[in-house]
Every structure is written in structure tokens, then in C-alpha cells.
Amino acid sequence: DQQVKQNSPSLSVQEGRISILNCDYTNSMFDYFLWYKKYPAEGPTFLISISSIKDKNEDGRFTVFLNKSAKHLSLHIVPSQPGDSAVYFCAASDTGRRALTFGSGTRLQVQP
Amino acid sequence: NAGVMQNPRHLVRRRGQEARLRCSPMKGHSHVYWYRQLPEEGLKFMVYLQKENIIDESGMPKERFSAEFPKEGPSILRIQQVVRGDSAAYFCASSLRTGSNQPQHFGDGTRLSIL
């Protein structure tokens, strides 16, 4: 039972354009959501998070949007840079448990 | 480097041997989590510990796996009598003591290979 789903295994965008990565969840108890970036042979690097009391959080080029009614969140990267090429994981947790539930990841490739 | 430190980075074991994976959390962090990643999959939660206490081990296999986070020293994930299916990347993460909505910060993992 996949409680966090990233339905696009890969995404390719041109440098300078917007990258939009999507994530859906099924567990209505989730109230904290995070995005991580991962390079090969390294651990996930925390990018940005959002709690369920908000619908948007922004940090530099990264913005996360949360639509609770649709159980959907997205990560926008503007403008995309070649160094953003990596696998992006969506993760979620609920207040009662700190364990993160991860999606299967989306591989982003930013073309120069 | 004040990040989460894991060692060894690579570990090779033969079937039936024991594997010990170590994790030192970020300075000031007293919550430690272990995750496992199989090829082409996302990370799967295994166990959550605070100093000297296991808080949530709902993701740990019932046999052969154990974890500890002693008062002094790193957290240890121990796998006894390893089998081929234990081959994976094992990641440790840590978070701050206070606040429920604190991001977890990950180490670079230990890649375990079973011959």
C-alpha cells in the first residue's frame, strides 16, 4: 500500500524553465510534508517542507504547494539549473509518528 | 563536518555473517532514524530511537535486525546472519530534540553487499 506516490519516474526540462514535480498521498493523518534531493551515492538532502496549516512555502528558487482537499503537493523549481539534476523524493509524516513515508522518487534532468 | 556521519560507507559480508552499521547524529540532535533503500525504490522507515530508547520499531524485520542508541557513542544497526536480500543502502537520519515538525537530515548511507 503506497501511501505516498510520485507517478512520474522522470522529468526533463530546459535550463531556465520551470520544473514541476508532483506527489500524491492517501493518508489523511499526514500533516507534515518534505522534499529531498538525492545524488547518486549520497544521502537525501533536505530541500523544503510544509505543514498542513499552510498551502504554500517558498525558499529561494524552490516553492512547495499543498492542496489538502486533493491530497496533492508539488515542488516548483524556478529557474531550473543543470545542477538541479537529481532524484527528488517527496516524504510525509504525521504528528503522532515521526517516521517519514517516502515516494519512489522522480529523476529530474535539466538540459543546458 | 557537522552533518550526520555514517560508517562504513561500504560493507561486504558473506551470508550468515553479522553486519554492524554506525551512525553519529548531527550535533545537538537526539533523535535518530534508520531507513533502508532497495534499488529503484524509495526509502523505507525501519526504526526511530532516542538516547537509550527505541521509540518506534514498526519498520524493523522481526528477526535478525536490532538497533540501539546508547547514552554514549553512535547509534548501531545490527543485522545478524545476513542473507542476500539484506543487500541495500541503509541511511541514518537525525532531527532536533524539540518540535514535532523538524526535518530529518540524512547521512550518506552504508551500502551493504552480501556475497
PDB file of N, CA and C in Angstrom, chain A residues 18-21 35-37 39 45-50 56-65 74-81 83-86 88 108 110:
ATOM      1  N   ILE A  18      10.772  26.265 -15.778  1.00  0.00           N
ATOM      2  CA  ILE A  18      10.243  25.787 -14.516  1.00  0.00           C
ATOM      3  C   ILE A  18      10.197  24.260 -14.501  1.00  0.00           C
ATOM      4  N   SER A  19      10.582  23.678 -13.372  1.00  0.00           N
ATOM      5  CA  SER A  19      10.397  22.236 -13.138  1.00  0.00           C
ATOM      6  C   SER A  19       9.271  22.083 -12.131  1.00  0.00           C
ATOM      7  N   ILE A  20       8.340  21.208 -12.421  1.00  0.00           N
ATOM      8  CA  ILE A  20       7.224  20.940 -11.510  1.00  0.00           C
ATOM      9  C   ILE A  20       7.199  19.451 -11.212  1.00  0.00           C
ATOM     10  N   LEU A  21       7.425  19.114  -9.958  1.00  0.00           N
ATOM     11  CA  LEU A  21       7.404  17.722  -9.532  1.00  0.00           C
ATOM     12  C   LEU A  21       6.178  17.501  -8.659  1.00  0.00           C
ATOM     13  N   TRP A  35      10.372  17.729   0.860  1.00  0.00           N
ATOM     14  CA  TRP A  35      11.027  17.337  -0.386  1.00  0.00           C
ATOM     15  C   TRP A  35      12.524  17.203  -0.133  1.00  0.00           C
ATOM     16  N   TYR A  36      13.072  16.121  -0.685  1.00  0.00           N
ATOM     17  CA  TYR A  36      14.502  15.867  -0.597  1.00  0.00           C
ATOM     18  C   TYR A  36      15.053  15.702  -2.001  1.00  0.00           C
ATOM     19  N   LYS A  37      16.313  16.078  -2.159  1.00  0.00           N
ATOM     20  CA  LYS A  37      17.041  15.862  -3.402  1.00  0.00           C
ATOM     21  C   LYS A  37      18.141  14.847  -3.127  1.00  0.00           C
ATOM     22  N   TYR A  39      21.535  12.831  -4.886  1.00  0.00           N
ATOM     23  CA  TYR A  39      22.513  12.497  -5.924  1.00  0.00           C
ATOM     24  C   TYR A  39      22.959  11.050  -5.710  1.00  0.00           C
ATOM     25  N   THR A  45      19.184  15.041   0.585  1.00  0.00           N
ATOM     26  CA  THR A  45      19.415  16.375   1.143  1.00  0.00           C
ATOM     27  C   THR A  45      18.082  17.096   1.280  1.00  0.00           C
ATOM     28  N   PHE A  46      17.798  17.577   2.487  1.00  0.00           N
ATOM     29  CA  PHE A  46      16.542  18.282   2.733  1.00  0.00           C
ATOM     30  C   PHE A  46      16.483  19.568   1.911  1.00  0.00           C
ATOM     31  N   LEU A  47      15.346  19.780   1.225  1.00  0.00           N
ATOM     32  CA  LEU A  47      15.164  20.990   0.410  1.00  0.00           C
ATOM     33  C   LEU A  47      14.201  21.962   1.066  1.00  0.00           C
ATOM     34  N   ILE A  48      12.990  21.500   1.307  1.00  0.00           N
ATOM     35  CA  ILE A  48      11.935  22.394   1.755  1.00  0.00           C
ATOM     36  C   ILE A  48      10.822  21.547   2.353  1.00  0.00           C
ATOM     37  N   SER A  49      10.069  22.145   3.283  1.00  0.00           N
ATOM     38  CA  SER A  49       8.963  21.410   3.917  1.00  0.00           C
ATOM     39  C   SER A  49       7.748  22.322   4.034  1.00  0.00           C
ATOM     40  N   ILE A  50       6.630  21.707   4.363  1.00  0.00           N
ATOM     41  CA  ILE A  50       5.403  22.462   4.565  1.00  0.00           C
ATOM     42  C   ILE A  50       4.525  21.702   5.556  1.00  0.00           C
ATOM     43  N   LYS A  56       1.345  26.967   0.996  1.00  0.00           N
ATOM     44  CA  LYS A  56       2.489  27.344   0.173  1.00  0.00           C
ATOM     45  C   LYS A  56       3.662  27.681   1.088  1.00  0.00           C
ATOM     46  N   ASN A  57       4.851  27.256   0.652  1.00  0.00           N
ATOM     47  CA  ASN A  57       6.073  27.656   1.336  1.00  0.00           C
ATOM     48  C   ASN A  57       7.157  27.868   0.287  1.00  0.00           C
ATOM     49  N   GLU A  58       7.893  28.948   0.456  1.00  0.00           N
ATOM     50  CA  GLU A  58       8.857  29.337  -0.572  1.00  0.00           C
ATOM     51  C   GLU A  58      10.235  29.516   0.050  1.00  0.00           C
ATOM     52  N   ASP A  59      11.264  29.063  -0.675  1.00  0.00           N
ATOM     53  CA  ASP A  59      12.632  29.236  -0.221  1.00  0.00           C
ATOM     54  C   ASP A  59      13.510  29.378  -1.448  1.00  0.00           C
ATOM     55  N   GLY A  60      13.800  30.636  -1.796  1.00  0.00           N
ATOM     56  CA  GLY A  60      14.631  30.877  -2.964  1.00  0.00           C
ATOM     57  C   GLY A  60      13.954  30.406  -4.237  1.00  0.00           C
ATOM     58  N   ARG A  61      14.636  29.523  -4.970  1.00  0.00           N
ATOM     59  CA  ARG A  61      14.081  29.026  -6.232  1.00  0.00           C
ATOM     60  C   ARG A  61      13.045  27.918  -6.030  1.00  0.00           C
ATOM     61  N   PHE A  62      12.889  27.472  -4.800  1.00  0.00           N
ATOM     62  CA  PHE A  62      12.013  26.329  -4.511  1.00  0.00           C
ATOM     63  C   PHE A  62      10.733  26.782  -3.827  1.00  0.00           C
ATOM     64  N   THR A  63       9.602  26.302  -4.354  1.00  0.00           N
ATOM     65  CA  THR A  63       8.301  26.568  -3.745  1.00  0.00           C
ATOM     66  C   THR A  63       7.534  25.258  -3.666  1.00  0.00           C
ATOM     67  N   VAL A  64       6.950  24.992  -2.516  1.00  0.00           N
ATOM     68  CA  VAL A  64       6.110  23.799  -2.365  1.00  0.00           C
ATOM     69  C   VAL A  64       4.673  24.265  -2.166  1.00  0.00           C
ATOM     70  N   PHE A  65       3.766  23.630  -2.899  1.00  0.00           N
ATOM     71  CA  PHE A  65       2.345  23.900  -2.801  1.00  0.00           C
ATOM     72  C   PHE A  65       1.636  22.668  -2.241  1.00  0.00           C
ATOM     73  N   SER A  74       3.135  19.734  -4.679  1.00  0.00           N
ATOM     74  CA  SER A  74       4.048  19.876  -5.805  1.00  0.00           C
ATOM     75  C   SER A  74       5.226  20.739  -5.396  1.00  0.00           C
ATOM     76  N   LEU A  75       6.325  20.496  -6.065  1.00  0.00           N
ATOM     77  CA  LEU A  75       7.547  21.273  -5.882  1.00  0.00           C
ATOM     78  C   LEU A  75       7.835  21.996  -7.186  1.00  0.00           C
ATOM     79  N   HIS A  76       7.970  23.323  -7.114  1.00  0.00           N
ATOM     80  CA  HIS A  76       8.317  24.132  -8.274  1.00  0.00           C
ATOM     81  C   HIS A  76       9.749  24.629  -8.121  1.00  0.00           C
ATOM     82  N   ILE A  77      10.530  24.482  -9.160  1.00  0.00           N
ATOM     83  CA  ILE A  77      11.900  24.982  -9.173  1.00  0.00           C
ATOM     84  C   ILE A  77      12.006  25.981 -10.321  1.00  0.00           C
ATOM     85  N   VAL A  78      12.263  27.245  -9.953  1.00  0.00           N
ATOM     86  CA  VAL A  78      12.348  28.298 -10.968  1.00  0.00           C
ATOM     87  C   VAL A  78      13.498  29.258 -10.649  1.00  0.00           C
ATOM     88  N   PRO A  79      14.419  29.529 -11.565  1.00  0.00           N
ATOM     89  CA  PRO A  79      14.598  28.800 -12.816  1.00  0.00           C
ATOM     90  C   PRO A  79      15.386  27.514 -12.586  1.00  0.00           C
ATOM     91  N   SER A  80      15.166  26.535 -13.395  1.00  0.00           N
ATOM     92  CA  SER A  80      15.893  25.259 -13.269  1.00  0.00           C
ATOM     93  C   SER A  80      17.332  25.438 -13.744  1.00  0.00           C
ATOM     94  N   GLN A  81      18.240  24.748 -13.051  1.00  0.00           N
ATOM     95  CA  GLN A  81      19.662  24.811 -13.378  1.00  0.00           C
ATOM     96  C   GLN A  81      20.185  23.386 -13.583  1.00  0.00           C
ATOM     97  N   GLY A  83      22.595  21.921 -12.298  1.00  0.00           N
ATOM     98  CA  GLY A  83      22.944  21.340 -11.009  1.00  0.00           C
ATOM     99  C   GLY A  83      21.754  20.797 -10.237  1.00  0.00           C
ATOM    100  N   ASP A  84      20.541  21.113 -10.707  1.00  0.00           N
ATOM    101  CA  ASP A  84      19.335  20.574 -10.069  1.00  0.00           C
ATOM    102  C   ASP A  84      19.058  19.134 -10.501  1.00  0.00           C
ATOM    103  N   SER A  85      19.779  18.664 -11.496  1.00  0.00           N
ATOM    104  CA  SER A  85      19.575  17.289 -11.985  1.00  0.00           C
ATOM    105  C   SER A  85      19.884  16.299 -10.866  1.00  0.00           C
ATOM    106  N   ALA A  86      18.885  15.548 -10.466  1.00  0.00           N
ATOM    107  CA  ALA A  86      18.990  14.623  -9.335  1.00  0.00           C
ATOM    108  C   ALA A  86      17.665  13.863  -9.242  1.00  0.00           C
ATOM    109  N   TYR A  88      14.388  13.410  -6.952  1.00  0.00           N
ATOM    110  CA  TYR A  88      13.656  14.158  -5.940  1.00  0.00           C
ATOM    111  C   TYR A  88      12.622  13.239  -5.275  1.00  0.00           C
ATOM    112  N   LEU A 108      14.920  14.092 -12.135  1.00  0.00           N
ATOM    113  CA  LEU A 108      14.877  15.339 -12.896  1.00  0.00           C
ATOM    114  C   LEU A 108      16.171  15.528 -13.657  1.00  0.00           C
ATOM    115  N   VAL A 110      17.914  18.419 -16.037  1.00  0.00           N
ATOM    116  CA  VAL A 110      17.838  19.775 -16.570  1.00  0.00           C
ATOM    117  C   VAL A 110      18.862  19.892 -17.690  1.00  0.00           C
TER     118      VAL A 110
END
